[in-house]
Short mmCIF file of C-alpha atoms in Angstrom, two decimals:
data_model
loop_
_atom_site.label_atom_id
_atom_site.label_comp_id
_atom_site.label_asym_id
_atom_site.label_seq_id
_atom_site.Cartn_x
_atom_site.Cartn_y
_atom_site.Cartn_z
CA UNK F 1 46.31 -89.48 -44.56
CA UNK F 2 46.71 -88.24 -40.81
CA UNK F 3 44.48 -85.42 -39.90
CA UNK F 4 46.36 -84.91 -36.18
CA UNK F 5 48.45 -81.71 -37.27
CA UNK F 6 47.91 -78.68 -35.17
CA UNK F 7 49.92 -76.04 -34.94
CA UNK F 8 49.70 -73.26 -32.00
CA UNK F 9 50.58 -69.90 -32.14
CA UNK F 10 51.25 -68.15 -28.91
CA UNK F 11 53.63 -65.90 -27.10
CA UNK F 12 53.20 -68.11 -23.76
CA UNK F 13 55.80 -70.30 -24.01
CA UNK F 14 54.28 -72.35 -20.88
CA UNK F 15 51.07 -72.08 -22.64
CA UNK F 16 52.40 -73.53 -25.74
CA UNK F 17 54.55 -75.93 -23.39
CA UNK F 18 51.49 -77.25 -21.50
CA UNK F 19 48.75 -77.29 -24.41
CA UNK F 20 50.85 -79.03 -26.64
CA UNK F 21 51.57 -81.30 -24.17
CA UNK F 22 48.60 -82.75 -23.50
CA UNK F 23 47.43 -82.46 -27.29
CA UNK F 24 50.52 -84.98 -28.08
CA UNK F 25 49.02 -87.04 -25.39
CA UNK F 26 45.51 -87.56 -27.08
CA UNK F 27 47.59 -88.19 -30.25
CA UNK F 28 47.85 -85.07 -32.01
CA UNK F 29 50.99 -83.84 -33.60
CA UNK F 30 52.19 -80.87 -32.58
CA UNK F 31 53.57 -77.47 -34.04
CA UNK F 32 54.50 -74.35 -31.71
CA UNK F 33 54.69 -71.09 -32.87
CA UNK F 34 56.50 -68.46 -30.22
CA UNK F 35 54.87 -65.16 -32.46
CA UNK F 36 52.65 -64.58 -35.55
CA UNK F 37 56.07 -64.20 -38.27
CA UNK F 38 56.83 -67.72 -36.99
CA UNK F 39 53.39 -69.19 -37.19
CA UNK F 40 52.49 -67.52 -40.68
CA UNK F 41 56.05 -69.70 -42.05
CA UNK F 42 54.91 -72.80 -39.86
CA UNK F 43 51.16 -72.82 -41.63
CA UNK F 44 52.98 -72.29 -45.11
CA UNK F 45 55.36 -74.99 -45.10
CA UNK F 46 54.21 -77.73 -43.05
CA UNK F 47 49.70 -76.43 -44.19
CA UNK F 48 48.53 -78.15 -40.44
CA UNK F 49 45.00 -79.81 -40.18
CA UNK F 50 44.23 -77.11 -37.72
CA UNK F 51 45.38 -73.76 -36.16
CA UNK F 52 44.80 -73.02 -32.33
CA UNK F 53 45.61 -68.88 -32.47
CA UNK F 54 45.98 -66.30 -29.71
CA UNK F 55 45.12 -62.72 -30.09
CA UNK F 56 47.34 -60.45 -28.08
CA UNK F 57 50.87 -61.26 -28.85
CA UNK F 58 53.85 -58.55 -29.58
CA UNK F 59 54.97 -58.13 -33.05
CA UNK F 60 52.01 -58.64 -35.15
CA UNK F 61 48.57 -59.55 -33.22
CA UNK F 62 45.77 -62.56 -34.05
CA UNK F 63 43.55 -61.00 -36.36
CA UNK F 64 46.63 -59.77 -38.53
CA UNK F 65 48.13 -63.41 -38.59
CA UNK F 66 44.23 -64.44 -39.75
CA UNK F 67 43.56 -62.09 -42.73
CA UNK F 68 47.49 -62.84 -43.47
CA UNK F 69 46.22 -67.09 -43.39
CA UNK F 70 42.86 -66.29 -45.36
CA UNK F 71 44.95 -64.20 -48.24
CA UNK F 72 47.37 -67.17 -48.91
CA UNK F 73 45.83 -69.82 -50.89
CA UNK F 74 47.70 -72.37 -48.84
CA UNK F 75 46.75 -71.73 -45.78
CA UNK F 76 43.21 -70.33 -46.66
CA UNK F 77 41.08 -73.54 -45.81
CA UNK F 78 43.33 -74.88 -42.58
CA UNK F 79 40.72 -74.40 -39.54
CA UNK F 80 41.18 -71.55 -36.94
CA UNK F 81 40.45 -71.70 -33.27
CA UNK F 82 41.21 -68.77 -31.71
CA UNK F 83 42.71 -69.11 -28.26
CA UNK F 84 42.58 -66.04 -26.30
CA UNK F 85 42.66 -64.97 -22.34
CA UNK F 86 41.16 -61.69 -24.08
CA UNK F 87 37.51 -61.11 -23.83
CA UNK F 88 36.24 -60.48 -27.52
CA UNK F 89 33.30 -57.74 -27.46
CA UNK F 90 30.01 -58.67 -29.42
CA UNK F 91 31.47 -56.46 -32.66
CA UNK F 92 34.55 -58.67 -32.60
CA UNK F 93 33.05 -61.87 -32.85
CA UNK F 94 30.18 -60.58 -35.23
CA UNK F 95 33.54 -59.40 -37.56
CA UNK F 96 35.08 -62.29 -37.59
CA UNK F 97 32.92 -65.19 -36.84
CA UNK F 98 33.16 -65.56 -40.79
CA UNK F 99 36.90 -66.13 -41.00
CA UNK F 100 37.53 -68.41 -37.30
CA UNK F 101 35.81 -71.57 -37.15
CA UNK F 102 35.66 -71.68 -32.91
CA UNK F 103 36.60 -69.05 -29.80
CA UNK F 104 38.41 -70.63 -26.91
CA UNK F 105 38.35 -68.91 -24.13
CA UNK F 106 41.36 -69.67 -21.69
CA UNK F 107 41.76 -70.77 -19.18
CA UNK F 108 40.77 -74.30 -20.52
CA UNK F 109 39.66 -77.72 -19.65
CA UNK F 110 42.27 -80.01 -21.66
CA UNK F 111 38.62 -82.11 -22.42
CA UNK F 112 36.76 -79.11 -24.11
CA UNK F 113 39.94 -78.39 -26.01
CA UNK F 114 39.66 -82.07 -27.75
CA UNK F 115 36.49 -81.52 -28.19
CA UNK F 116 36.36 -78.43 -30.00
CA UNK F 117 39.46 -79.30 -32.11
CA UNK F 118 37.87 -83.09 -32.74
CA UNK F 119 35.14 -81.24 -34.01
CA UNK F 120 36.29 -79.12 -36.65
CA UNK F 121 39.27 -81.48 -38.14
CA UNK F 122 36.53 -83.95 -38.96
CA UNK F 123 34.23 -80.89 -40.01
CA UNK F 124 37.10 -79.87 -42.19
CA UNK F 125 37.69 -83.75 -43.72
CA UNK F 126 33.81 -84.44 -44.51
CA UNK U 1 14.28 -9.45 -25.70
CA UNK U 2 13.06 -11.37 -23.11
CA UNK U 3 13.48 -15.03 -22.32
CA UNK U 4 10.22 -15.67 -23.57
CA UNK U 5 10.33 -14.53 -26.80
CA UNK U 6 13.43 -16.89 -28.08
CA UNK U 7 12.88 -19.21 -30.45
CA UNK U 8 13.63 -22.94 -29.21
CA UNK U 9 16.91 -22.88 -31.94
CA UNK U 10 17.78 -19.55 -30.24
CA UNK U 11 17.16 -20.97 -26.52
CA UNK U 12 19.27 -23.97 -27.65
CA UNK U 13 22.16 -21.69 -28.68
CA UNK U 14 22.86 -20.29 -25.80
CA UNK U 15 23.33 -23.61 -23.42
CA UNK U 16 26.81 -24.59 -22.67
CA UNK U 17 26.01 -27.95 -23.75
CA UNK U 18 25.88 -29.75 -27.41
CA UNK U 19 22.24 -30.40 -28.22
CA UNK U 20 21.10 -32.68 -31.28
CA UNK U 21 17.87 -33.90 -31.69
CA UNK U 22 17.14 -36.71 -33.08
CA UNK U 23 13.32 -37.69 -35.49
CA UNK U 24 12.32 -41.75 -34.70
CA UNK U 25 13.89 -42.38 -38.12
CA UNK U 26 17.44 -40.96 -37.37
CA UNK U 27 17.22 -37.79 -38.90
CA UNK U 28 18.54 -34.46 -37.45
CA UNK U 29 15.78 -32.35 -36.47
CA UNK U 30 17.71 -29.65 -35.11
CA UNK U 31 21.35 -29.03 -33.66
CA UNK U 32 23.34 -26.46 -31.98
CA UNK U 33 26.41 -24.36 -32.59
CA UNK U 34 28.39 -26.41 -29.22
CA UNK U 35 27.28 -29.68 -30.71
CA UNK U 36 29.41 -29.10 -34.39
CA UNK U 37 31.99 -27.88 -32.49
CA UNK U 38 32.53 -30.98 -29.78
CA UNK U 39 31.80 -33.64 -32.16
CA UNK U 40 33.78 -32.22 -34.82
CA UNK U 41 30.63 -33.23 -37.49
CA UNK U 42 29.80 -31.12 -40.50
CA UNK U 43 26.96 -29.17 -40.27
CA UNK U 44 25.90 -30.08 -44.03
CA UNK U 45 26.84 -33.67 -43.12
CA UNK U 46 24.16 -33.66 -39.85
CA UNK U 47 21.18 -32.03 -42.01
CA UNK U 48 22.01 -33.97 -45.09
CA UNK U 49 22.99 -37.41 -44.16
CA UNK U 50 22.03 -40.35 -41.99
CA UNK U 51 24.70 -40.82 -39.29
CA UNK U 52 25.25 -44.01 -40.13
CA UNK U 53 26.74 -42.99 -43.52
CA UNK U 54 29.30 -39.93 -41.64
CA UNK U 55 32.86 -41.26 -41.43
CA UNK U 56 34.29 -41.77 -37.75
CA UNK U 57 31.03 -41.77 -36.14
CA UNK U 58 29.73 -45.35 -35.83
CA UNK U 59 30.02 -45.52 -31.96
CA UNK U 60 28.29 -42.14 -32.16
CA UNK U 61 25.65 -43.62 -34.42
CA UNK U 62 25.54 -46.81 -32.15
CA UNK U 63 24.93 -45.35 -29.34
CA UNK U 64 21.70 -43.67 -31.28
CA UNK U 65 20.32 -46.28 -32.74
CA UNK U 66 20.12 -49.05 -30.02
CA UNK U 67 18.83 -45.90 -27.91
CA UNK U 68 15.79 -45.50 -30.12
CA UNK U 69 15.25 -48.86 -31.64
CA UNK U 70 14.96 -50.45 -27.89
CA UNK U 71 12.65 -47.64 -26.76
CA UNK U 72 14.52 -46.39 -23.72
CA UNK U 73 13.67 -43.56 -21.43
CA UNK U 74 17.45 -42.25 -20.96
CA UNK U 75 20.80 -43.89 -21.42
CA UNK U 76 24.58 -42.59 -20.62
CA UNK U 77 27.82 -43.24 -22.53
CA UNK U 78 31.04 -41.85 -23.03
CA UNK U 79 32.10 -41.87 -26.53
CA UNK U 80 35.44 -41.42 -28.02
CA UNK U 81 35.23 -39.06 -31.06
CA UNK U 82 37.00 -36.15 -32.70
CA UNK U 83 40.21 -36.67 -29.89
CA UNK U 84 37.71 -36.20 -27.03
CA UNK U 85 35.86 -38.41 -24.46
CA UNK U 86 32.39 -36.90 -24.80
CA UNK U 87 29.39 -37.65 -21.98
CA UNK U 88 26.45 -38.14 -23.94
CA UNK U 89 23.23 -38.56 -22.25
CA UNK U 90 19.88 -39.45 -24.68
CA UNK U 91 16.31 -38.52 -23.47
CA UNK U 92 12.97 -39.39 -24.71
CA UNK U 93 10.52 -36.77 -25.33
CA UNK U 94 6.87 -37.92 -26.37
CA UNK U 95 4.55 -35.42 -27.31
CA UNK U 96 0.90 -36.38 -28.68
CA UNK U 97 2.09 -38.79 -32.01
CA UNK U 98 5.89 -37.64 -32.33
CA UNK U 99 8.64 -38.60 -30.58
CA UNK U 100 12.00 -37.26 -30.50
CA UNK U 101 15.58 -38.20 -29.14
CA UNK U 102 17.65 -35.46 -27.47
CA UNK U 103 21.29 -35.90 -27.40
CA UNK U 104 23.22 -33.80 -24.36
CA UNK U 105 26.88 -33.70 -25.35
CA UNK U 106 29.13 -32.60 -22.74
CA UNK U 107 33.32 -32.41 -22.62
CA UNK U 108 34.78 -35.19 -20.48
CA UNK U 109 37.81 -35.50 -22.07
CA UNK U 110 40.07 -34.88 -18.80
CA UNK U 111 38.18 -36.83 -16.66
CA UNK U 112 38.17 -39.70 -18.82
CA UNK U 113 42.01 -39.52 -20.00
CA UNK U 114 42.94 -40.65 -16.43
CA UNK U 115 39.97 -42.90 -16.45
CA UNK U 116 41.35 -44.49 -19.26
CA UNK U 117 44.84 -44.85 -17.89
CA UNK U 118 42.94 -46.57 -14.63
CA UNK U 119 40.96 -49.17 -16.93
CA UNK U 120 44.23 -50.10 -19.07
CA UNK U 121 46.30 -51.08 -16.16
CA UNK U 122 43.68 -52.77 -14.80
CA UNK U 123 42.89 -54.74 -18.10
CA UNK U 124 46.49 -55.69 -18.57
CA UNK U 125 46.63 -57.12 -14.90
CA UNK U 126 43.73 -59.32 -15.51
CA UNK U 127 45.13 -60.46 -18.31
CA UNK U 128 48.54 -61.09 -16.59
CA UNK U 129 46.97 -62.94 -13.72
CA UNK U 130 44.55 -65.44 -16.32
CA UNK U 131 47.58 -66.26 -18.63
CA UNK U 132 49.42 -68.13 -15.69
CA UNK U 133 45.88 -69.73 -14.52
CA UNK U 134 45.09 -70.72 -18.08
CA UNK U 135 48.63 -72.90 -18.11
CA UNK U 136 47.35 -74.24 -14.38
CA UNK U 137 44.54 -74.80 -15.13
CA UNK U 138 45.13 -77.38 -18.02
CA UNK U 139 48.04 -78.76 -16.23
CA UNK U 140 46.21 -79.64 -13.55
CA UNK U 141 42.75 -81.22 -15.41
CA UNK U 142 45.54 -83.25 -17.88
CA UNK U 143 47.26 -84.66 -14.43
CA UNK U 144 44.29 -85.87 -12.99
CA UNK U 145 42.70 -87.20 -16.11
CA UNK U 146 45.89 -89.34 -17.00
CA UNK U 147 47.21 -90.23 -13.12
CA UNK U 148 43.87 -90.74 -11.71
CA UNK U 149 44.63 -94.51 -11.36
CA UNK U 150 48.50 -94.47 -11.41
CA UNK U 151 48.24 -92.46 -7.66
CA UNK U 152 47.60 -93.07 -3.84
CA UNK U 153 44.47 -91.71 -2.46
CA UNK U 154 46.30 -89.03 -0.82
CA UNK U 155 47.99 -87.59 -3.87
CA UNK U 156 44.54 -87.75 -5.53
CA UNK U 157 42.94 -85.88 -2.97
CA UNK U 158 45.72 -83.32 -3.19
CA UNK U 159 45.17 -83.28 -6.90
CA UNK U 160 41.86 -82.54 -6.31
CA UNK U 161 42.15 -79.61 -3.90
CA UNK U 162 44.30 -78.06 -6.10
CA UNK U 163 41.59 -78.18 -8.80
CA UNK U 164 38.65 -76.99 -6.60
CA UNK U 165 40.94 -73.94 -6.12
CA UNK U 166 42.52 -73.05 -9.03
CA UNK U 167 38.88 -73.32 -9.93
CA UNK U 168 37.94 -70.80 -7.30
CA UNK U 169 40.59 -68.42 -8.38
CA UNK U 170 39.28 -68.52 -11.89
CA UNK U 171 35.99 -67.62 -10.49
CA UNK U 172 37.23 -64.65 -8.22
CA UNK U 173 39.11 -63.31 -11.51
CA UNK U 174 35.75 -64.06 -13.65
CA UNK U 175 33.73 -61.76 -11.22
CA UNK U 176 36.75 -59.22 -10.90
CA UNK U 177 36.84 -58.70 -14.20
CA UNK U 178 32.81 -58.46 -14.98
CA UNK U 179 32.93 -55.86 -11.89
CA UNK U 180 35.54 -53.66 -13.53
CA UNK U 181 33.54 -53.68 -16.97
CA UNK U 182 30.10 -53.05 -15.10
CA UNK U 183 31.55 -50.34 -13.33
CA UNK U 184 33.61 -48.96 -16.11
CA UNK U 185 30.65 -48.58 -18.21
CA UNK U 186 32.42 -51.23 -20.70
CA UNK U 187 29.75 -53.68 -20.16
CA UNK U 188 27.26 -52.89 -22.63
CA UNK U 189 30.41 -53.59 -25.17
CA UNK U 190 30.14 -57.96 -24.21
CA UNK U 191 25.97 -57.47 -24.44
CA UNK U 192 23.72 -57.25 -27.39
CA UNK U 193 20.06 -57.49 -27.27
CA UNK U 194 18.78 -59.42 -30.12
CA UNK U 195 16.02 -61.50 -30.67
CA UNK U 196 16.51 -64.92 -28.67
CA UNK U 197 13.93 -68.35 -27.65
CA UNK U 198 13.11 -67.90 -23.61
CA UNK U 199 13.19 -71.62 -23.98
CA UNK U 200 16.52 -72.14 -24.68
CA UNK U 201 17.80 -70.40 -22.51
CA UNK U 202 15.97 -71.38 -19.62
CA UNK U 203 17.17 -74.76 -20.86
CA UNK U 204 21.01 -73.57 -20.89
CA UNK U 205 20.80 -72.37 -17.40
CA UNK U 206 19.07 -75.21 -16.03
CA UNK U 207 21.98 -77.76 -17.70
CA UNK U 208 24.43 -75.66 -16.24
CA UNK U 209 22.80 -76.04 -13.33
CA UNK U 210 22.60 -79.35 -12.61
CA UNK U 211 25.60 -79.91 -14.26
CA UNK U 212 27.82 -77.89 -11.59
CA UNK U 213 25.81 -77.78 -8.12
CA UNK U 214 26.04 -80.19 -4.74
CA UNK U 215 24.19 -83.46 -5.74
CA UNK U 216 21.81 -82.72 -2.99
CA UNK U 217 19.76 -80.67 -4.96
CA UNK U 218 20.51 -82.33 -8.06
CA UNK U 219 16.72 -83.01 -8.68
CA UNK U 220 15.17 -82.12 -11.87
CA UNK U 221 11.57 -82.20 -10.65
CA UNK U 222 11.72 -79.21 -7.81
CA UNK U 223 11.51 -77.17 -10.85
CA UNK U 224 8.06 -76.52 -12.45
CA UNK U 225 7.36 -74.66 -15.83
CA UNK U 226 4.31 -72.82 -16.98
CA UNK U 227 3.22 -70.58 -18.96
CA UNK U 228 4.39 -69.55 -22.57
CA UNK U 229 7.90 -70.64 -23.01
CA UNK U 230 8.31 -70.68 -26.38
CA UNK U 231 8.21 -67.08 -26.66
CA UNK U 232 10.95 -65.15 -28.54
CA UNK U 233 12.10 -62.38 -26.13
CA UNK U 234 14.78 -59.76 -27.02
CA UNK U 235 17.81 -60.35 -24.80
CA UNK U 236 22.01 -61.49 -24.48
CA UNK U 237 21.32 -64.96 -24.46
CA UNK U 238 24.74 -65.93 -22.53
CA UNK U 239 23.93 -63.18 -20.04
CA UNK U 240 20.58 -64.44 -19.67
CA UNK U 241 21.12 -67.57 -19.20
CA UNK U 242 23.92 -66.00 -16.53
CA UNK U 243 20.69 -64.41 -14.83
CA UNK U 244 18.63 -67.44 -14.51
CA UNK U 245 21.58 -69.16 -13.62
CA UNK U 246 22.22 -66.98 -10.45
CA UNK U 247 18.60 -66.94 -9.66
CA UNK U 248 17.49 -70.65 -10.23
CA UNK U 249 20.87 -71.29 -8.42
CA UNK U 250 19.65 -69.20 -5.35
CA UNK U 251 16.18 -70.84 -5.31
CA UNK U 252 17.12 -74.24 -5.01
CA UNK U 253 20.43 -73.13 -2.64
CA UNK U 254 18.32 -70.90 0.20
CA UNK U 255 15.37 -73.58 0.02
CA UNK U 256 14.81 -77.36 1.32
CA UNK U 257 15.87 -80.18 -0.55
CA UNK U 258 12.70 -81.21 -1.78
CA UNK U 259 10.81 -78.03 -2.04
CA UNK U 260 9.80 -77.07 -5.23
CA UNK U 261 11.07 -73.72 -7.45
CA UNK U 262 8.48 -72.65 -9.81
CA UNK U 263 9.05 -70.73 -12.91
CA UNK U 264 5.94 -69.00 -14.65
CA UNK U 265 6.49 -66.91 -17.83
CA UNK U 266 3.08 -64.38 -19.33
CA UNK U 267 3.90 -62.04 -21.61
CA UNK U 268 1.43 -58.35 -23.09
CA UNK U 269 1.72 -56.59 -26.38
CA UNK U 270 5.15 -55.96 -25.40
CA UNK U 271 7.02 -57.24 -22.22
CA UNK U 272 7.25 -60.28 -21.42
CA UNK U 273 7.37 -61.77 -17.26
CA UNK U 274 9.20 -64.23 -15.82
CA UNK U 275 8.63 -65.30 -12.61
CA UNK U 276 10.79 -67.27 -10.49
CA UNK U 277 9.40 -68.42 -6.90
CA UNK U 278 11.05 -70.82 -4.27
CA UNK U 279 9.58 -71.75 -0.82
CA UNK U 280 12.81 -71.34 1.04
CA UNK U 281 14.06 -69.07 4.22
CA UNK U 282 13.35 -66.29 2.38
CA UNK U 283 15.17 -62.42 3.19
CA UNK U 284 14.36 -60.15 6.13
CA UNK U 285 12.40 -57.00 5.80
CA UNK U 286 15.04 -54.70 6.76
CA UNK U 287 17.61 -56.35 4.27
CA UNK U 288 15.92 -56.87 0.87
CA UNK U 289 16.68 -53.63 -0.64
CA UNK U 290 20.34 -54.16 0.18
CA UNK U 291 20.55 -57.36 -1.94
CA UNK U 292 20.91 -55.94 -5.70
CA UNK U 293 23.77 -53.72 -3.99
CA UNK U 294 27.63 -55.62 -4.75
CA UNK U 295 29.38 -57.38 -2.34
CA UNK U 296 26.11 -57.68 -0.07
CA UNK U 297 26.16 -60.72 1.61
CA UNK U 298 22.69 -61.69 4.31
CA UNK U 299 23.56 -63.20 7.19
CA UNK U 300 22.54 -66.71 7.09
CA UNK U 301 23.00 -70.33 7.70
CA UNK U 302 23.80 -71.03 3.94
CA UNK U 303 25.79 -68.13 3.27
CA UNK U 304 28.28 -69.34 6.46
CA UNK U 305 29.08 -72.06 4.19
CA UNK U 306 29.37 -70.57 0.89
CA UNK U 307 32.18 -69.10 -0.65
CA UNK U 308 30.56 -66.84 -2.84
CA UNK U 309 31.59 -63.03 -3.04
CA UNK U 310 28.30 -61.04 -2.96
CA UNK U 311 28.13 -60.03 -6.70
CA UNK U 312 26.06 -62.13 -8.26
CA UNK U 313 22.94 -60.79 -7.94
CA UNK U 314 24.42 -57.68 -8.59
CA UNK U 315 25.43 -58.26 -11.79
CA UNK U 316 22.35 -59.98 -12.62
CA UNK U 317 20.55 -56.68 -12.27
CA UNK U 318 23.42 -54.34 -14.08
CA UNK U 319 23.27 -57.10 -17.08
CA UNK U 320 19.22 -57.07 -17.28
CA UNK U 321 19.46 -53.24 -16.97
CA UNK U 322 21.60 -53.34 -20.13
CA UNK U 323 18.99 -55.19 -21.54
CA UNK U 324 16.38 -52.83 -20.71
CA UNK U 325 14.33 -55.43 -18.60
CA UNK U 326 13.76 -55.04 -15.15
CA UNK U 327 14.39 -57.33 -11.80
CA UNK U 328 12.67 -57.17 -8.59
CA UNK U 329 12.47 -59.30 -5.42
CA UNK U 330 9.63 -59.88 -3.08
CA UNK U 331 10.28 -61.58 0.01
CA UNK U 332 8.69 -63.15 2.96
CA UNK U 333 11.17 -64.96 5.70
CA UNK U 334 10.87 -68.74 6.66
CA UNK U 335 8.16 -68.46 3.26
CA UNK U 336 10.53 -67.84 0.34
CA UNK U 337 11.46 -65.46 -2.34
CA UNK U 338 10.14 -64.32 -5.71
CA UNK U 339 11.98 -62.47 -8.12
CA UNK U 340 10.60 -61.20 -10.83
CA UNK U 341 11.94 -60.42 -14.50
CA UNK U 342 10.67 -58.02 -17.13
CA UNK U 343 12.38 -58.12 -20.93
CA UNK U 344 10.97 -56.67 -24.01
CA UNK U 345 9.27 -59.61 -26.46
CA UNK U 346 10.98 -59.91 -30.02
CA UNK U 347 9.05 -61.05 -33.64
CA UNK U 348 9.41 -64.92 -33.20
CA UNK U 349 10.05 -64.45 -37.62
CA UNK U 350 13.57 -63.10 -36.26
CA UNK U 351 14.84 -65.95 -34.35
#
């Protein structure tokens, strides 16, 4: 079974654009999601290996699209990286380190990204 | 009744101020009427409870407890509580075996309404400006990675400018942004003390180090260690590994390409010292006090080269400040520099 499904939810479109683009390039497949209502419908129908998740978006924010992921037993176990230009205080990432599996802080190096998300698919298959 | 007569609860009364004091174990050992009435608090609440366990005032509480559990003299913050900014400032006061906290609350509410319209917009324009650099600055690594043999030497230098600056713009926005939480008294919010090996971070700096710096000085063995290094001290460890970052960074930048930068770490009952000495041009009498102070820049035959903005060693002393360690500099010119560090040493059982 492939274990290249990521799905990223961002209001950027270029961000979403650009990331997924060179995801697809190191053989990913990829799933954009423009706001959290789209990417909460994504993760439930098509359950990705992984979810790459920004904080500040209009609508409904990251950390509401997370405890909305952890309460549905489908999409409880998929990975989350959150993706953020937003600086997370100390209390943040103390609150939630629990639920997110990685913090990504952008801007990015398209190598780190692979990294982190190479890291915790295979975590998530072993 | 004269003045001296009062009571120290009737004394306390009368300030303009709120006043709570504060036993070493977080109990209220005595309050005034101006205190309940900025802070909103029930009185039967203070005297009964532990703060910790009143609703709505956990940054309140915060503020408290890292006060007295890291033994400082005085600290400032402005907390949001009951709809109002309130200053509060915490003293120490020692007297023979006791020692007590006291709490100043004053009203800053209008001061810090605009303030907080001023920190907002700035906020959201630092966020505005990284969103479009964090879509450049992927683009950009993914075309070089892929092209790099697919292009004529030209294009790849072009390519390669482009990333040296977009680079340099995420640095400027990096030290914009620390600057505005320093001096917006957010900073403490991105650092908590906590117990932390002096090893690994010296370790995480020096990586960095090497990893990112001209090849010239790209030479492991300038640097000598002694002393203990596998002490536990209490600290941020990404901020500290910021500090000896900027510092080891300096040493081996404002000294000869062979000369050695020595690093020598003692500790007492308490504190622990860490030395960092190089043998390079060292800083002039009349301008070492200047360089803790932002955007200070000496004028020198490295720094006509360098493209830095005169903040780092500024924020190096704001982040060990919020640390409650210390940073000096001596300095000798044409002999080098030594800067020393003080940080409070942490129960190695905690790490």
């Amino acid at each position: 079974m492939s274990l290249n499904k990521v799905l990223i939810i961002d209001d950027e479109p270029l961000i979403l654009k650009s990331t997924s683009m060179i995801l697809k390039y190191s053989g990913f497949d990829m799933l954009t999601a423009i706001d959290g209502f789209d990417g909460l419908k994504l993760a439930e129908s098509e359950v990705p290996n992984l979810i790459l998740l920004d904080l500040m978006m209009p609508g409904i924010n990251g950390w509401d699209v997370l405890a909305k992921l952890k309460e549905n037993p489908v999409t409880a176990s998929i990975p989350v990286i959150i993706f953020t230009a937003k600086e997370y205080t100390t209390e943040e990432t103390q609150e939630y380190s629990s639920k997110v599996n990685d913090f990504i802080q952008k801007p990015f190096t398209p190598a780190h990204l692979i990294e982190i998300i190479k890291k915790h698919i295979q975590k998530s298959d072993s | 009744m004269s003045i001296e007569s009062w009571s120290f609860e009737d004394f306390i009364e009368f300030l303009p101020v709120g006043i709570i004091i504060f036993g070493s174990d977080l109990q209220v050992v005595s309050y005034n009427k101006r205190a309940i009435e900025l802070t909103g608090i029930d009185e039967n609440d203070l005297l009964l409870n532990n703060i910790s366990e009143i609703n709505g005032m956990e940054q309140f509480y915060s503020f408290i407890a890292s006060f007295i559990k890291y033994h400082g003299n005085s600290a400032q913050e402005v907390i949001e509580l009951n709809q109002k900014f309130l200053s509060c400032s915490a003293q120490q006061v020692k007297k023979d075996d006791t020692c007590q906290s006291i709490i100043i609350i004053t009203d800053a509410t209008s001061v810090n309404s605009l303030e907080k319209i001023r920190r907002d917009y700035i906020n959201t324009i630092l966020h505005s400006l990284r969103t479009p650099l964090a879509t450049l600055t992927s683009s950009i690594n993914f075309m070089s990675t892929i092209a790099a043999n697919e292009i004529s030497a030209d294009h790849a230098e072009a390519l390669s400018m482009s990333i040296s600056e977009v680079n340099r713009l995420n640095t400027i926005l990096d030290d914009l942004k620390e600057l505005f939480y320093i001096e917006s008294g957010l900073a403490h919010t991105f650092i908590k003390p906590k117990p932390i090996s002096l090893s690994r971070v010296i370790d995480n700096a020096l990586t960095t180090l090497f990893n990112t710096v001209s090849p010239l000085t790209k030479n492991r063995q300038r640097i000598h260690i002694s002393g203990d290094t596998e002490l536990t001290i209490i600290a941020d460890e990404k901020k500290l590994s910021n500090i000896f970052f900027i510092l080891l960074n300096n040493a081996f930048q404002y000294s000869g390409a062979n000369s050695p930068v020595e690093i020598s770490i003692s500790k007492d009952t308490s504190t622990a010292t860490i030395v960092i000495k190089d043998y390079g041009i060292g800083i002039s009498e009349e301008n070492i006090s200047n360089i803790f102070t932002k955007f200070y820049r000496e004028n020198n035959p490295v720094n006509k080269l360098a493209t830095g903005q005169g903040l780092s060693l500024f924020f190096a002393k704001s982040w060990i400040d919020l640390m409650n360690g210390s940073i000096m500099c001596e300095s000798k010119e044409h002999s080098g520099s030594v800067f020393t560090l003080t940080l409070n040493v942490g129960a190695s059982a905690n790490v």
